[in-house]
PDB file of C-alpha atoms in Angstrom:
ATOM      1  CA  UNK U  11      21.436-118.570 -15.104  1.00 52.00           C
ATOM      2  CA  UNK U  12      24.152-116.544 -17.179  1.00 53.00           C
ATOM      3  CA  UNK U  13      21.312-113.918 -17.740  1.00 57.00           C
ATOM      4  CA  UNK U  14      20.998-113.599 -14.206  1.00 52.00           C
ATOM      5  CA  UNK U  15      24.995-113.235 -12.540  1.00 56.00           C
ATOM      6  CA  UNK U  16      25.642-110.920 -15.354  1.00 52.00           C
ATOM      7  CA  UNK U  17      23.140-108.157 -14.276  1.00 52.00           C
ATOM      8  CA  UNK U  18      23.795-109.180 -10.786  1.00 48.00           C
ATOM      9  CA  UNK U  19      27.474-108.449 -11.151  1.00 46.00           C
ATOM     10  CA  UNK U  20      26.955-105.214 -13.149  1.00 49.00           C
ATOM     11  CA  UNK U  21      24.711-103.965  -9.895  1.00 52.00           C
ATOM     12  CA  UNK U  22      27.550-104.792  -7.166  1.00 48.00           C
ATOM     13  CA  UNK U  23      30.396-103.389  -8.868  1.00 47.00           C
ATOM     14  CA  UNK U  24      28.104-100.094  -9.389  1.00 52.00           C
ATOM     15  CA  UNK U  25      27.480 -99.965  -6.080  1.00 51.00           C
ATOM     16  CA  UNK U  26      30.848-100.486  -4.981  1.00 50.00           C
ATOM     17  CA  UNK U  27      32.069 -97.554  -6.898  1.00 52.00           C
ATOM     18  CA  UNK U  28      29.052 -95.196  -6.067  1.00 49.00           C
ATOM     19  CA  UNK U  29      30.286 -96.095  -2.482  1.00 50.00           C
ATOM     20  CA  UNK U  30      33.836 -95.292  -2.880  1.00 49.00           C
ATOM     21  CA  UNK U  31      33.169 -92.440  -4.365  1.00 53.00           C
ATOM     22  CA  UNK U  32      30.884 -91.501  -1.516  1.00 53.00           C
ATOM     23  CA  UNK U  33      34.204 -92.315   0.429  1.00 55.00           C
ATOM     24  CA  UNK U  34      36.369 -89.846  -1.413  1.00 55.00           C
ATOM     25  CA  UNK U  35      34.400 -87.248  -1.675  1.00 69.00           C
ATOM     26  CA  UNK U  36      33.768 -87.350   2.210  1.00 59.00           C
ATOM     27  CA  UNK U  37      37.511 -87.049   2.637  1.00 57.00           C
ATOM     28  CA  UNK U  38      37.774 -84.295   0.120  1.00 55.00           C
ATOM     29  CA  UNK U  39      35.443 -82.472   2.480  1.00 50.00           C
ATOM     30  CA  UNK U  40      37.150 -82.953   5.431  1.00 49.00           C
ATOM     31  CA  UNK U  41      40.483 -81.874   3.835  1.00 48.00           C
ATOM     32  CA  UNK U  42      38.791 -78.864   2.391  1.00 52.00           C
ATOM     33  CA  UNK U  43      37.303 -77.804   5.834  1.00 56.00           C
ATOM     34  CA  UNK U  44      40.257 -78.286   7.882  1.00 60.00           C
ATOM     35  CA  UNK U  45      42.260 -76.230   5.238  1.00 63.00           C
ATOM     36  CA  UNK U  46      39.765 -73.751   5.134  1.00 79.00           C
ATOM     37  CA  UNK U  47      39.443 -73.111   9.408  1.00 88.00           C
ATOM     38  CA  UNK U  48      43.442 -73.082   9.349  1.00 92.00           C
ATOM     39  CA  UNK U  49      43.122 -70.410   6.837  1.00 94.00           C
ATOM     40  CA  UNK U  50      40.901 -68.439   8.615  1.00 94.00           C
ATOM     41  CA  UNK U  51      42.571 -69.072  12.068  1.00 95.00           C
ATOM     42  CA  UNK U  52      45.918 -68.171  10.963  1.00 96.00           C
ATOM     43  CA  UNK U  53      44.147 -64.673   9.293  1.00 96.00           C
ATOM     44  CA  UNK U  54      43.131 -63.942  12.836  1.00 97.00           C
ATOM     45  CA  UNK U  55      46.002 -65.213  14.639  1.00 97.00           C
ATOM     46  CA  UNK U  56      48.692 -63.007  12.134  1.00 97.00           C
ATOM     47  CA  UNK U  57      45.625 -59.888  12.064  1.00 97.00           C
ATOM     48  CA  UNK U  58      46.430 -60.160  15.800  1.00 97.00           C
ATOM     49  CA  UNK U  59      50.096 -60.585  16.055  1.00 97.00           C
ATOM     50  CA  UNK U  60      51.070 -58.197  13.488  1.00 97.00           C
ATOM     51  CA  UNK U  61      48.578 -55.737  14.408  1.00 96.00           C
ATOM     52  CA  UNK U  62      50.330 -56.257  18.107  1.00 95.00           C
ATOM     53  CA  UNK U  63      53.639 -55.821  16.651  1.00 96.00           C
ATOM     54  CA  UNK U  64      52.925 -52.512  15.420  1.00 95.00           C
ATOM     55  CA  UNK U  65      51.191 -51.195  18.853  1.00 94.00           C
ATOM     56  CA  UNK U  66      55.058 -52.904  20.504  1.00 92.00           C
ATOM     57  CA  UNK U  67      57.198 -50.447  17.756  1.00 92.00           C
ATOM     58  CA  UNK U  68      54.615 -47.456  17.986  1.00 89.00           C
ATOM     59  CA  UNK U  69      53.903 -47.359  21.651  1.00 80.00           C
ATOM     60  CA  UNK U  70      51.146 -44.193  22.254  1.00 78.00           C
ATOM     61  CA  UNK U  71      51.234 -43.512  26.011  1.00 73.00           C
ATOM     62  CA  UNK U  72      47.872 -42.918  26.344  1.00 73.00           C
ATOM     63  CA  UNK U  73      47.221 -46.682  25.597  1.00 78.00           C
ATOM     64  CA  UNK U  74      48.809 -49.387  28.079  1.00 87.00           C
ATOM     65  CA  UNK U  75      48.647 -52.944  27.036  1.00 90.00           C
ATOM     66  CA  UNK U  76      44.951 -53.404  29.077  1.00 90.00           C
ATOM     67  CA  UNK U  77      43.231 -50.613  27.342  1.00 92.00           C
ATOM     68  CA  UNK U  78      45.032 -52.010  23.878  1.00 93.00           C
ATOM     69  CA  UNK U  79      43.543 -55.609  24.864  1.00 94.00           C
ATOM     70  CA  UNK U  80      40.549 -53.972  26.024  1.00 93.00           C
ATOM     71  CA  UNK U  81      39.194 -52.298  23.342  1.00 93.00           C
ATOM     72  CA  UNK U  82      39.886 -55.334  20.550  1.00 95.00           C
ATOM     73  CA  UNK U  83      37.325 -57.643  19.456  1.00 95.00           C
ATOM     74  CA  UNK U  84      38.785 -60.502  18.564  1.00 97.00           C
ATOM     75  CA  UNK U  85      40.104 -61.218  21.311  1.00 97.00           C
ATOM     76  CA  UNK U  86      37.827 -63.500  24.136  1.00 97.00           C
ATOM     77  CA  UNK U  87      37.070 -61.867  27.518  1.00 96.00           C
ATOM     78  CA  UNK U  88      38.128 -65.142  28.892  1.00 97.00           C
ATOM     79  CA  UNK U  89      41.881 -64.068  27.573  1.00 97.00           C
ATOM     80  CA  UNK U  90      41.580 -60.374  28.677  1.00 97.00           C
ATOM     81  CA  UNK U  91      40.825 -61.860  32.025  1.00 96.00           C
ATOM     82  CA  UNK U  92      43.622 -63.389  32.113  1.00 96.00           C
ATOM     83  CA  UNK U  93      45.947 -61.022  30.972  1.00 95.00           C
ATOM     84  CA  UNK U  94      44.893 -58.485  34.098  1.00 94.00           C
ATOM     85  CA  UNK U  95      45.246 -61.070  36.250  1.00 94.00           C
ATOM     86  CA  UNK U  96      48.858 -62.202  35.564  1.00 94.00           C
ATOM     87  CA  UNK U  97      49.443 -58.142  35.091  1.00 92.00           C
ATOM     88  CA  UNK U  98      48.169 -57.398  38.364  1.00 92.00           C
ATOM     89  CA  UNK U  99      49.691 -60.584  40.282  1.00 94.00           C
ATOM     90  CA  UNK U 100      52.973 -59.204  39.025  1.00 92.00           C
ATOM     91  CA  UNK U 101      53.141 -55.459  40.065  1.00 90.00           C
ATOM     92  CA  UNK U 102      51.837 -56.794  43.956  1.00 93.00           C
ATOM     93  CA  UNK U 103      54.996 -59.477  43.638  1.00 92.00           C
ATOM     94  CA  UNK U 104      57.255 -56.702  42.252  1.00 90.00           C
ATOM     95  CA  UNK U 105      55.595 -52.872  42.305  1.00 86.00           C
ATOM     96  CA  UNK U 106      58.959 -51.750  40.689  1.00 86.00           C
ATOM     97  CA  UNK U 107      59.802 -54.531  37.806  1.00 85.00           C
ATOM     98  CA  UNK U 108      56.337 -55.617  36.897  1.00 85.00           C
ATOM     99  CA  UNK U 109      56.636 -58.925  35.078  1.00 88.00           C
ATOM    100  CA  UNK U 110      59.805 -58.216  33.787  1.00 90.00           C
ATOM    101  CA  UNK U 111      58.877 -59.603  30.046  1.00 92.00           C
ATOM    102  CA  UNK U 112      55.899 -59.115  27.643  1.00 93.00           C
ATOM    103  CA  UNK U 113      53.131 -62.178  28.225  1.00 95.00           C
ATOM    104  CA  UNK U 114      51.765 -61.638  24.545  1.00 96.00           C
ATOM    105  CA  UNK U 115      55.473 -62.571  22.933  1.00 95.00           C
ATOM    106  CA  UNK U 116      57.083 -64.150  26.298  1.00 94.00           C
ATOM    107  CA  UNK U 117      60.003 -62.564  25.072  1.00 93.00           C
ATOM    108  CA  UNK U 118      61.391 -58.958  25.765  1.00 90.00           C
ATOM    109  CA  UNK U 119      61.517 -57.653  22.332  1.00 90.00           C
ATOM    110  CA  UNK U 120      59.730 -58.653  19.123  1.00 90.00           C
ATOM    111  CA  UNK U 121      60.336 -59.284  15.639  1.00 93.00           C
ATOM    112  CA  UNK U 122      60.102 -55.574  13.844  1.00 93.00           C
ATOM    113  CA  UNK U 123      58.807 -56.931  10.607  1.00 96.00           C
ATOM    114  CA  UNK U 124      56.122 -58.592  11.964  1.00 96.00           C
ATOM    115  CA  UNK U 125      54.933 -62.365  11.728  1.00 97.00           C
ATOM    116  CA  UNK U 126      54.349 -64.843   9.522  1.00 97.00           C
ATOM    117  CA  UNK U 127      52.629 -68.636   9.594  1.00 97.00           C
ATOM    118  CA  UNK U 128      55.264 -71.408  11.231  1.00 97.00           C
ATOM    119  CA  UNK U 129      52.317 -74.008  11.176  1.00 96.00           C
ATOM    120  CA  UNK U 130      48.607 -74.597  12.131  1.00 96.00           C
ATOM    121  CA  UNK U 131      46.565 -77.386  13.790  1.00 95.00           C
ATOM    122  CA  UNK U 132      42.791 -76.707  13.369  1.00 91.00           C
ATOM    123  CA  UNK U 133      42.068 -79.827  16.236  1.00 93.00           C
ATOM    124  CA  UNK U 134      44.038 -78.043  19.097  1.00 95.00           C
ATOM    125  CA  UNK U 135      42.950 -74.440  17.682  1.00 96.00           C
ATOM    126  CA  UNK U 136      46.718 -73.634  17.488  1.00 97.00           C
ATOM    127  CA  UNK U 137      48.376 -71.310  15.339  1.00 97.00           C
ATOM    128  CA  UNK U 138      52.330 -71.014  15.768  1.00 97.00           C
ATOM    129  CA  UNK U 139      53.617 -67.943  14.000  1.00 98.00           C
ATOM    130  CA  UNK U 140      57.700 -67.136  13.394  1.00 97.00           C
ATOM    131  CA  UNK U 141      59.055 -63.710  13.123  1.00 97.00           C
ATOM    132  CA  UNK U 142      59.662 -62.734   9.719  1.00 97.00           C
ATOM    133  CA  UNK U 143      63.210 -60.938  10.043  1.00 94.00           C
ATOM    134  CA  UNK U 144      63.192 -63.790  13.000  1.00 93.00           C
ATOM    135  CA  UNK U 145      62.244 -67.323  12.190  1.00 94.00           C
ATOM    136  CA  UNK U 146      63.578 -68.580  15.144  1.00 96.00           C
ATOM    137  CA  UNK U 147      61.139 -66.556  17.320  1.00 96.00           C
ATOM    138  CA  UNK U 148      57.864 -67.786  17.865  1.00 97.00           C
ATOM    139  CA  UNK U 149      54.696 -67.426  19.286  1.00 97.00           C
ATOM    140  CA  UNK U 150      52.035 -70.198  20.158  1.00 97.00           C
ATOM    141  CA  UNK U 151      48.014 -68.616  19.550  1.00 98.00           C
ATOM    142  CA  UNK U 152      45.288 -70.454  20.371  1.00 97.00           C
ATOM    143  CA  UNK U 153      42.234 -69.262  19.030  1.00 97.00           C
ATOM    144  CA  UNK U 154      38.553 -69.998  19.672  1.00 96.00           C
ATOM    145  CA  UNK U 155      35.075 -69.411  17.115  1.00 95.00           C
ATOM    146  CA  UNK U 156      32.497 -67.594  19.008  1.00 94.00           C
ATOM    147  CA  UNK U 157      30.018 -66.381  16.664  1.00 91.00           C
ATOM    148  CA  UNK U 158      31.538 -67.407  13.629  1.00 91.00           C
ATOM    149  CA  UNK U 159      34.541 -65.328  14.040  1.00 94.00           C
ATOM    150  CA  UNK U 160      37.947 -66.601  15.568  1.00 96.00           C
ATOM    151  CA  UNK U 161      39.104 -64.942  18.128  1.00 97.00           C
ATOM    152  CA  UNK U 162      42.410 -64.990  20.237  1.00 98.00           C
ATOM    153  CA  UNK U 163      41.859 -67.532  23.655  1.00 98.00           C
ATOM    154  CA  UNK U 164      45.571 -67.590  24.490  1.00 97.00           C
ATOM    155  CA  UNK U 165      48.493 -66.342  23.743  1.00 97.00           C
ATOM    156  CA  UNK U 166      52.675 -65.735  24.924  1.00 95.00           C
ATOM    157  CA  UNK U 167      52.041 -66.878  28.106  1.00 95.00           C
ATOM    158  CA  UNK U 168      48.640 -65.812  28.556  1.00 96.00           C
ATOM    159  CA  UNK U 169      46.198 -68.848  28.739  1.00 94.00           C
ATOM    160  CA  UNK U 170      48.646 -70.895  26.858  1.00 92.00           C
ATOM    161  CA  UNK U 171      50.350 -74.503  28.526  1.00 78.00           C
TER     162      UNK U 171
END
């Protein structure tokens, strides 16, 4: 009988720690991947934001915001939509003012040094970013994968709630 519950025994507690292992490693993933998508999310989101920062300090008349949105691609046509939209409901509510604030920032001015990662949740696809000479300013970006490659879905007050 002892020849038999010894083996026996030996098996289980194998199996138990193959299983936890399983367990852990499983986790590991997870932790891995969900660092990994907020890395690459918050690339795209800051890629976006400072990238916008420098078209805000370096404006070229030639480009409006629309033809700067336009001709990005990361950036969803679902967001672009948007953006005309709340551009255009503005100048027919006030032809002279406009909207009276930039959507992107929902803010009036910007931080001149650019932005920098406040925090990221890869389940809501949300990036917040801070200003760097500005921590107290910040932005919420929500970004969407199409294709393998994240792109902006909201931002400011653009497709954001």
């Amino acid at each position: 009988m002892k020849n038999f519950i010894f083996p026996l025994l030996v098996i289980v507690l194998s199996a138990c720690q193959t299983n936890s292992n399983t367990e852990q490693t499983e986790q590991e993933i997870l932790v891995t991947e969900e660092k990994t998508t907020c890395e690459n999310m918050t690339d795209a989101a800051l890629n976006f934001m400072n990238d916008y920062v420098d078209y805000c300090l370096n404006p070229q008349p030639e480009t409006g915001l629309t033809a700067w949105i336009d001709q990005r691609k990361d950036v969803t046509t679902h967001f672009k939509d948007e953006l005309n939209t709340i551009l255009r409901e503005a100048i027919e509510n006030d032809p002279e003012m406009g909207l009276g604030f930039d959507p992107l920032l929902n803010a009036q001015d910007c931080p001149e040094k650019g932005f920098e990662l406040f925090s990221c949740d890869s389940t809501s696809k949300l990036v917040e970013v801070s200003g760097i000479d500005y921590p107290e300013f910040k932005v919420n970006i929500s970004l969407l994968q199409e294709n393998n490659i994240w792109k902006i879905e909201g931002c400011g007050v653009v497709n954001i709630f």
